[in-house]
mmCIF file with all atom_site columns, C-alpha atoms in Angstrom:
data_model
loop_
_atom_site.group_PDB
_atom_site.id
_atom_site.type_symbol
_atom_site.label_atom_id
_atom_site.label_alt_id
_atom_site.label_comp_id
_atom_site.label_asym_id
_atom_site.label_entity_id
_atom_site.label_seq_id
_atom_site.pdbx_PDB_ins_code
_atom_site.Cartn_x
_atom_site.Cartn_y
_atom_site.Cartn_z
_atom_site.occupancy
_atom_site.B_iso_or_equiv
_atom_site.pdbx_formal_charge
_atom_site.auth_seq_id
_atom_site.auth_comp_id
_atom_site.auth_asym_id
_atom_site.auth_atom_id
_atom_site.pdbx_PDB_model_num
ATOM 1   C CA . MET K 1 1   ? 13.195 6.522   18.320 1.00 82.00 ? 1   MET K CA 1
ATOM 2   C CA . LYS K 1 2   ? 14.038 3.720   20.708 1.00 87.00 ? 2   LYS K CA 1
ATOM 3   C CA . LYS K 1 3   ? 17.133 1.598   20.176 1.00 86.00 ? 3   LYS K CA 1
ATOM 4   C CA . SER K 1 4   ? 14.954 -1.464  19.616 1.00 86.00 ? 4   SER K CA 1
ATOM 5   C CA . GLU K 1 5   ? 13.290 0.297   16.656 1.00 91.00 ? 5   GLU K CA 1
ATOM 6   C CA . ILE K 1 6   ? 16.530 0.811   14.747 1.00 91.00 ? 6   ILE K CA 1
ATOM 7   C CA . LEU K 1 7   ? 17.515 -1.771  12.162 1.00 90.00 ? 7   LEU K CA 1
ATOM 8   C CA . ARG K 1 8   ? 21.150 -2.620  12.860 1.00 88.00 ? 8   ARG K CA 1
ATOM 9   C CA . SER K 1 9   ? 21.795 -6.252  11.975 1.00 88.00 ? 9   SER K CA 1
ATOM 10  C CA . ARG K 1 10  ? 23.738 -6.772  8.754  1.00 90.00 ? 10  ARG K CA 1
ATOM 11  C CA . ASP K 1 11  ? 21.907 -10.059 8.143  1.00 93.00 ? 11  ASP K CA 1
ATOM 12  C CA . LEU K 1 12  ? 18.544 -8.367  8.546  1.00 91.00 ? 12  LEU K CA 1
ATOM 13  C CA . PHE K 1 13  ? 19.628 -5.550  6.201  1.00 91.00 ? 13  PHE K CA 1
ATOM 14  C CA . LYS K 1 14  ? 20.525 -8.157  3.569  1.00 94.00 ? 14  LYS K CA 1
ATOM 15  C CA . ARG K 1 15  ? 17.282 -10.071 4.079  1.00 94.00 ? 15  ARG K CA 1
ATOM 16  C CA . VAL K 1 16  ? 15.194 -6.906  3.705  1.00 94.00 ? 16  VAL K CA 1
ATOM 17  C CA . ALA K 1 17  ? 17.147 -5.913  0.585  1.00 92.00 ? 17  ALA K CA 1
ATOM 18  C CA . LEU K 1 18  ? 16.819 -9.336  -1.069 1.00 95.00 ? 18  LEU K CA 1
ATOM 19  C CA . LYS K 1 19  ? 13.363 -10.539 -0.018 1.00 95.00 ? 19  LYS K CA 1
ATOM 20  C CA . GLY K 1 20  ? 11.564 -7.308  0.777  1.00 94.00 ? 20  GLY K CA 1
ATOM 21  C CA . LYS K 1 21  ? 9.059  -5.397  -1.297 1.00 96.00 ? 21  LYS K CA 1
ATOM 22  C CA . ARG K 1 22  ? 10.055 -2.039  -2.722 1.00 96.00 ? 22  ARG K CA 1
ATOM 23  C CA . VAL K 1 23  ? 8.523  1.414   -2.806 1.00 96.00 ? 23  VAL K CA 1
ATOM 24  C CA . GLU K 1 24  ? 10.108 4.371   -4.612 1.00 94.00 ? 24  GLU K CA 1
ATOM 25  C CA . THR K 1 25  ? 9.538  8.087   -4.430 1.00 93.00 ? 25  THR K CA 1
ATOM 26  C CA . VAL K 1 26  ? 11.436 11.003  -5.906 1.00 90.00 ? 26  VAL K CA 1
ATOM 27  C CA . LEU K 1 27  ? 14.003 11.144  -3.093 1.00 91.00 ? 27  LEU K CA 1
ATOM 28  C CA . PHE K 1 28  ? 13.967 7.680   -1.533 1.00 94.00 ? 28  PHE K CA 1
ATOM 29  C CA . ARG K 1 29  ? 13.980 3.999   -2.274 1.00 95.00 ? 29  ARG K CA 1
ATOM 30  C CA . CYS K 1 30  ? 12.418 1.871   0.457  1.00 96.00 ? 30  CYS K CA 1
ATOM 31  C CA . SER K 1 31  ? 12.591 -1.884  0.972  1.00 96.00 ? 31  SER K CA 1
ATOM 32  C CA . PHE K 1 32  ? 10.387 -3.474  3.600  1.00 96.00 ? 32  PHE K CA 1
ATOM 33  C CA . LEU K 1 33  ? 9.697  -6.952  4.874  1.00 94.00 ? 33  LEU K CA 1
ATOM 34  C CA . ALA K 1 34  ? 6.457  -7.648  6.754  1.00 92.00 ? 34  ALA K CA 1
ATOM 35  C CA . GLU K 1 35  ? 6.175  -10.668 9.038  1.00 89.00 ? 35  GLU K CA 1
ATOM 36  C CA . ARG K 1 36  ? 3.112  -11.881 10.918 1.00 85.00 ? 36  ARG K CA 1
ATOM 37  C CA . GLY K 1 37  ? 3.512  -12.205 14.659 1.00 78.00 ? 37  GLY K CA 1
ATOM 38  C CA . GLU K 1 38  ? 1.793  -11.898 18.012 1.00 75.00 ? 38  GLU K CA 1
ATOM 39  C CA . GLN K 1 39  ? 3.050  -8.360  18.488 1.00 79.00 ? 39  GLN K CA 1
ATOM 40  C CA . ALA K 1 40  ? 3.137  -5.399  16.187 1.00 80.00 ? 40  ALA K CA 1
ATOM 41  C CA . GLY K 1 41  ? 6.569  -3.890  15.753 1.00 88.00 ? 41  GLY K CA 1
ATOM 42  C CA . LEU K 1 42  ? 8.667  -1.728  13.516 1.00 92.00 ? 42  LEU K CA 1
ATOM 43  C CA . GLN K 1 43  ? 12.388 -1.566  12.841 1.00 94.00 ? 43  GLN K CA 1
ATOM 44  C CA . VAL K 1 44  ? 13.778 0.996   10.444 1.00 96.00 ? 44  VAL K CA 1
ATOM 45  C CA . GLY K 1 45  ? 17.227 1.676   9.023  1.00 96.00 ? 45  GLY K CA 1
ATOM 46  C CA . PHE K 1 46  ? 18.394 4.813   7.237  1.00 95.00 ? 46  PHE K CA 1
ATOM 47  C CA . LYS K 1 47  ? 21.034 4.643   4.540  1.00 93.00 ? 47  LYS K CA 1
ATOM 48  C CA . VAL K 1 48  ? 22.737 7.391   2.561  1.00 92.00 ? 48  VAL K CA 1
ATOM 49  C CA . PRO K 1 49  ? 25.319 6.075   0.073  1.00 89.00 ? 49  PRO K CA 1
ATOM 50  C CA . SER K 1 50  ? 28.760 7.608   0.482  1.00 88.00 ? 50  SER K CA 1
ATOM 51  C CA . LYS K 1 51  ? 29.869 7.647   -3.143 1.00 85.00 ? 51  LYS K CA 1
ATOM 52  C CA . LYS K 1 52  ? 28.873 11.154  -4.125 1.00 83.00 ? 52  LYS K CA 1
ATOM 53  C CA . LEU K 1 53  ? 28.197 12.920  -0.819 1.00 86.00 ? 53  LEU K CA 1
ATOM 54  C CA . ASN K 1 54  ? 30.613 13.959  1.887  1.00 88.00 ? 54  ASN K CA 1
ATOM 55  C CA . ALA K 1 55  ? 30.031 13.053  5.548  1.00 92.00 ? 55  ALA K CA 1
ATOM 56  C CA . VAL K 1 56  ? 28.469 16.381  6.502  1.00 92.00 ? 56  VAL K CA 1
ATOM 57  C CA . ARG K 1 57  ? 25.808 16.091  3.783  1.00 89.00 ? 57  ARG K CA 1
ATOM 58  C CA . ARG K 1 58  ? 25.167 12.404  4.536  1.00 91.00 ? 58  ARG K CA 1
ATOM 59  C CA . ASN K 1 59  ? 24.654 13.140  8.227  1.00 94.00 ? 59  ASN K CA 1
ATOM 60  C CA . ARG K 1 60  ? 22.329 16.055  7.464  1.00 93.00 ? 60  ARG K CA 1
ATOM 61  C CA . ILE K 1 61  ? 20.241 13.913  5.114  1.00 93.00 ? 61  ILE K CA 1
ATOM 62  C CA . ARG K 1 62  ? 20.121 11.065  7.630  1.00 94.00 ? 62  ARG K CA 1
ATOM 63  C CA . ARG K 1 63  ? 19.021 13.498  10.339 1.00 95.00 ? 63  ARG K CA 1
ATOM 64  C CA . LEU K 1 64  ? 16.231 14.816  8.099  1.00 94.00 ? 64  LEU K CA 1
ATOM 65  C CA . MET K 1 65  ? 15.170 11.253  7.278  1.00 95.00 ? 65  MET K CA 1
ATOM 66  C CA . ARG K 1 66  ? 14.919 10.327  10.973 1.00 95.00 ? 66  ARG K CA 1
ATOM 67  C CA . GLU K 1 67  ? 12.990 13.487  11.792 1.00 95.00 ? 67  GLU K CA 1
ATOM 68  C CA . GLY K 1 68  ? 10.629 13.000  8.854  1.00 95.00 ? 68  GLY K CA 1
ATOM 69  C CA . PHE K 1 69  ? 9.997  9.375   9.737  1.00 95.00 ? 69  PHE K CA 1
ATOM 70  C CA . SER K 1 70  ? 9.268  10.216  13.372 1.00 94.00 ? 70  SER K CA 1
ATOM 71  C CA . ALA K 1 71  ? 6.690  12.759  12.240 1.00 94.00 ? 71  ALA K CA 1
ATOM 72  C CA . ARG K 1 72  ? 4.933  10.428  9.766  1.00 93.00 ? 72  ARG K CA 1
ATOM 73  C CA . ARG K 1 73  ? 5.127  7.031   11.460 1.00 92.00 ? 73  ARG K CA 1
ATOM 74  C CA . SER K 1 74  ? 1.682  7.206   13.114 1.00 93.00 ? 74  SER K CA 1
ATOM 75  C CA . VAL K 1 75  ? 0.014  6.013   9.881  1.00 92.00 ? 75  VAL K CA 1
ATOM 76  C CA . LEU K 1 76  ? 2.246  2.971   9.855  1.00 92.00 ? 76  LEU K CA 1
ATOM 77  C CA . ASP K 1 77  ? 1.888  2.248   13.587 1.00 91.00 ? 77  ASP K CA 1
ATOM 78  C CA . SER K 1 78  ? -1.908 2.083   13.422 1.00 92.00 ? 78  SER K CA 1
ATOM 79  C CA . ALA K 1 79  ? -1.788 -0.232  10.382 1.00 91.00 ? 79  ALA K CA 1
ATOM 80  C CA . LEU K 1 80  ? 0.697  -2.512  12.156 1.00 90.00 ? 80  LEU K CA 1
ATOM 81  C CA . GLU K 1 81  ? -1.585 -2.745  15.196 1.00 90.00 ? 81  GLU K CA 1
ATOM 82  C CA . ARG K 1 82  ? -4.541 -3.711  13.005 1.00 90.00 ? 82  ARG K CA 1
ATOM 83  C CA . ALA K 1 83  ? -2.571 -6.274  10.995 1.00 87.00 ? 83  ALA K CA 1
ATOM 84  C CA . LYS K 1 84  ? -0.547 -7.595  13.968 1.00 88.00 ? 84  LYS K CA 1
ATOM 85  C CA . SER K 1 85  ? 2.579  -7.483  11.823 1.00 89.00 ? 85  SER K CA 1
ATOM 86  C CA . GLN K 1 86  ? 6.205  -6.740  12.374 1.00 91.00 ? 86  GLN K CA 1
ATOM 87  C CA . VAL K 1 87  ? 7.866  -4.656  9.658  1.00 93.00 ? 87  VAL K CA 1
ATOM 88  C CA . HIS K 1 88  ? 11.569 -4.252  8.975  1.00 94.00 ? 88  HIS K CA 1
ATOM 89  C CA . MET K 1 89  ? 12.237 -1.389  6.594  1.00 96.00 ? 89  MET K CA 1
ATOM 90  C CA . MET K 1 90  ? 15.197 0.343   5.053  1.00 96.00 ? 90  MET K CA 1
ATOM 91  C CA . LEU K 1 91  ? 15.007 3.905   3.710  1.00 96.00 ? 91  LEU K CA 1
ATOM 92  C CA . ILE K 1 92  ? 17.718 4.695   1.168  1.00 94.00 ? 92  ILE K CA 1
ATOM 93  C CA . PHE K 1 93  ? 18.424 8.172   -0.202 1.00 93.00 ? 93  PHE K CA 1
ATOM 94  C CA . LYS K 1 94  ? 18.845 8.145   -3.983 1.00 89.00 ? 94  LYS K CA 1
ATOM 95  C CA . THR K 1 95  ? 22.313 9.432   -4.845 1.00 77.00 ? 95  THR K CA 1
ATOM 96  C CA . ASP K 1 96  ? 21.153 10.605  -8.262 1.00 75.00 ? 96  ASP K CA 1
ATOM 97  C CA . GLN K 1 97  ? 19.489 13.375  -6.263 1.00 61.00 ? 97  GLN K CA 1
ATOM 98  C CA . GLN K 1 98  ? 22.896 14.790  -5.291 1.00 58.00 ? 98  GLN K CA 1
ATOM 99  C CA . ALA K 1 99  ? 22.159 18.185  -6.811 1.00 55.00 ? 99  ALA K CA 1
ATOM 100 C CA . SER K 1 100 ? 19.092 18.503  -4.615 1.00 69.00 ? 100 SER K CA 1
ATOM 101 C CA . ALA K 1 101 ? 20.938 17.346  -1.474 1.00 72.00 ? 101 ALA K CA 1
ATOM 102 C CA . ASP K 1 102 ? 21.994 20.918  -0.713 1.00 75.00 ? 102 ASP K CA 1
ATOM 103 C CA . LYS K 1 103 ? 18.474 22.225  -1.214 1.00 81.00 ? 103 LYS K CA 1
ATOM 104 C CA . LEU K 1 104 ? 16.780 19.377  0.651  1.00 85.00 ? 104 LEU K CA 1
ATOM 105 C CA . ARG K 1 105 ? 14.225 20.606  3.179  1.00 89.00 ? 105 ARG K CA 1
ATOM 106 C CA . LEU K 1 106 ? 12.191 18.865  5.845  1.00 90.00 ? 106 LEU K CA 1
ATOM 107 C CA . SER K 1 107 ? 8.952  19.556  3.953  1.00 91.00 ? 107 SER K CA 1
ATOM 108 C CA . MET K 1 108 ? 10.245 17.591  0.944  1.00 91.00 ? 108 MET K CA 1
ATOM 109 C CA . VAL K 1 109 ? 11.315 14.698  3.154  1.00 92.00 ? 109 VAL K CA 1
ATOM 110 C CA . LEU K 1 110 ? 7.979  14.713  5.017  1.00 94.00 ? 110 LEU K CA 1
ATOM 111 C CA . GLY K 1 111 ? 6.047  14.430  1.762  1.00 94.00 ? 111 GLY K CA 1
ATOM 112 C CA . ASP K 1 112 ? 8.048  11.497  0.437  1.00 94.00 ? 112 ASP K CA 1
ATOM 113 C CA . ILE K 1 113 ? 8.215  9.603   3.724  1.00 95.00 ? 113 ILE K CA 1
ATOM 114 C CA . GLY K 1 114 ? 4.492  10.179  4.272  1.00 95.00 ? 114 GLY K CA 1
ATOM 115 C CA . ALA K 1 115 ? 3.793  8.633   0.859  1.00 96.00 ? 115 ALA K CA 1
ATOM 116 C CA . ILE K 1 116 ? 6.040  5.659   1.659  1.00 96.00 ? 116 ILE K CA 1
ATOM 117 C CA . CYS K 1 117 ? 4.363  5.053   5.036  1.00 94.00 ? 117 CYS K CA 1
ATOM 118 C CA . GLN K 1 118 ? 0.899  5.243   3.454  1.00 95.00 ? 118 GLN K CA 1
ATOM 119 C CA . THR K 1 119 ? 1.872  2.789   0.701  1.00 95.00 ? 119 THR K CA 1
ATOM 120 C CA . ILE K 1 120 ? 3.305  0.296   3.186  1.00 94.00 ? 120 ILE K CA 1
ATOM 121 C CA . ALA K 1 121 ? 0.221  0.628   5.412  1.00 93.00 ? 121 ALA K CA 1
ATOM 122 C CA . ASN K 1 122 ? -2.012 -0.155  2.420  1.00 93.00 ? 122 ASN K CA 1
ATOM 123 C CA . ARG K 1 123 ? 0.040  -3.251  1.527  1.00 92.00 ? 123 ARG K CA 1
ATOM 124 C CA . LEU K 1 124 ? -0.148 -4.826  4.999  1.00 85.00 ? 124 LEU K CA 1
#
């Protein structure tokens, strides 16, 4: 992912959290904010709450989230091109899934992120 595709601004994080639409799967909660514009674009942020997981587990989950998103983003990219929209999205790992954090595999992440991308593409 390019640096310009990573959601970093605290203000933008807050705006997406407050005004964005939500999609939930078993492992993730996603908030996204679509804006019309001349160019299609996508910014994504990955968040793993630190309350119940140590840094090693958080980093591993974040790494899996990034890898899963990179593999499934083509569905979203084509929908953004058609709709000429810019989307800011935030993927949040559900901490109530702590027990499954150790057993988390890329295939599980791919399935959930694929479902999220498809849902967002349908809502554009």
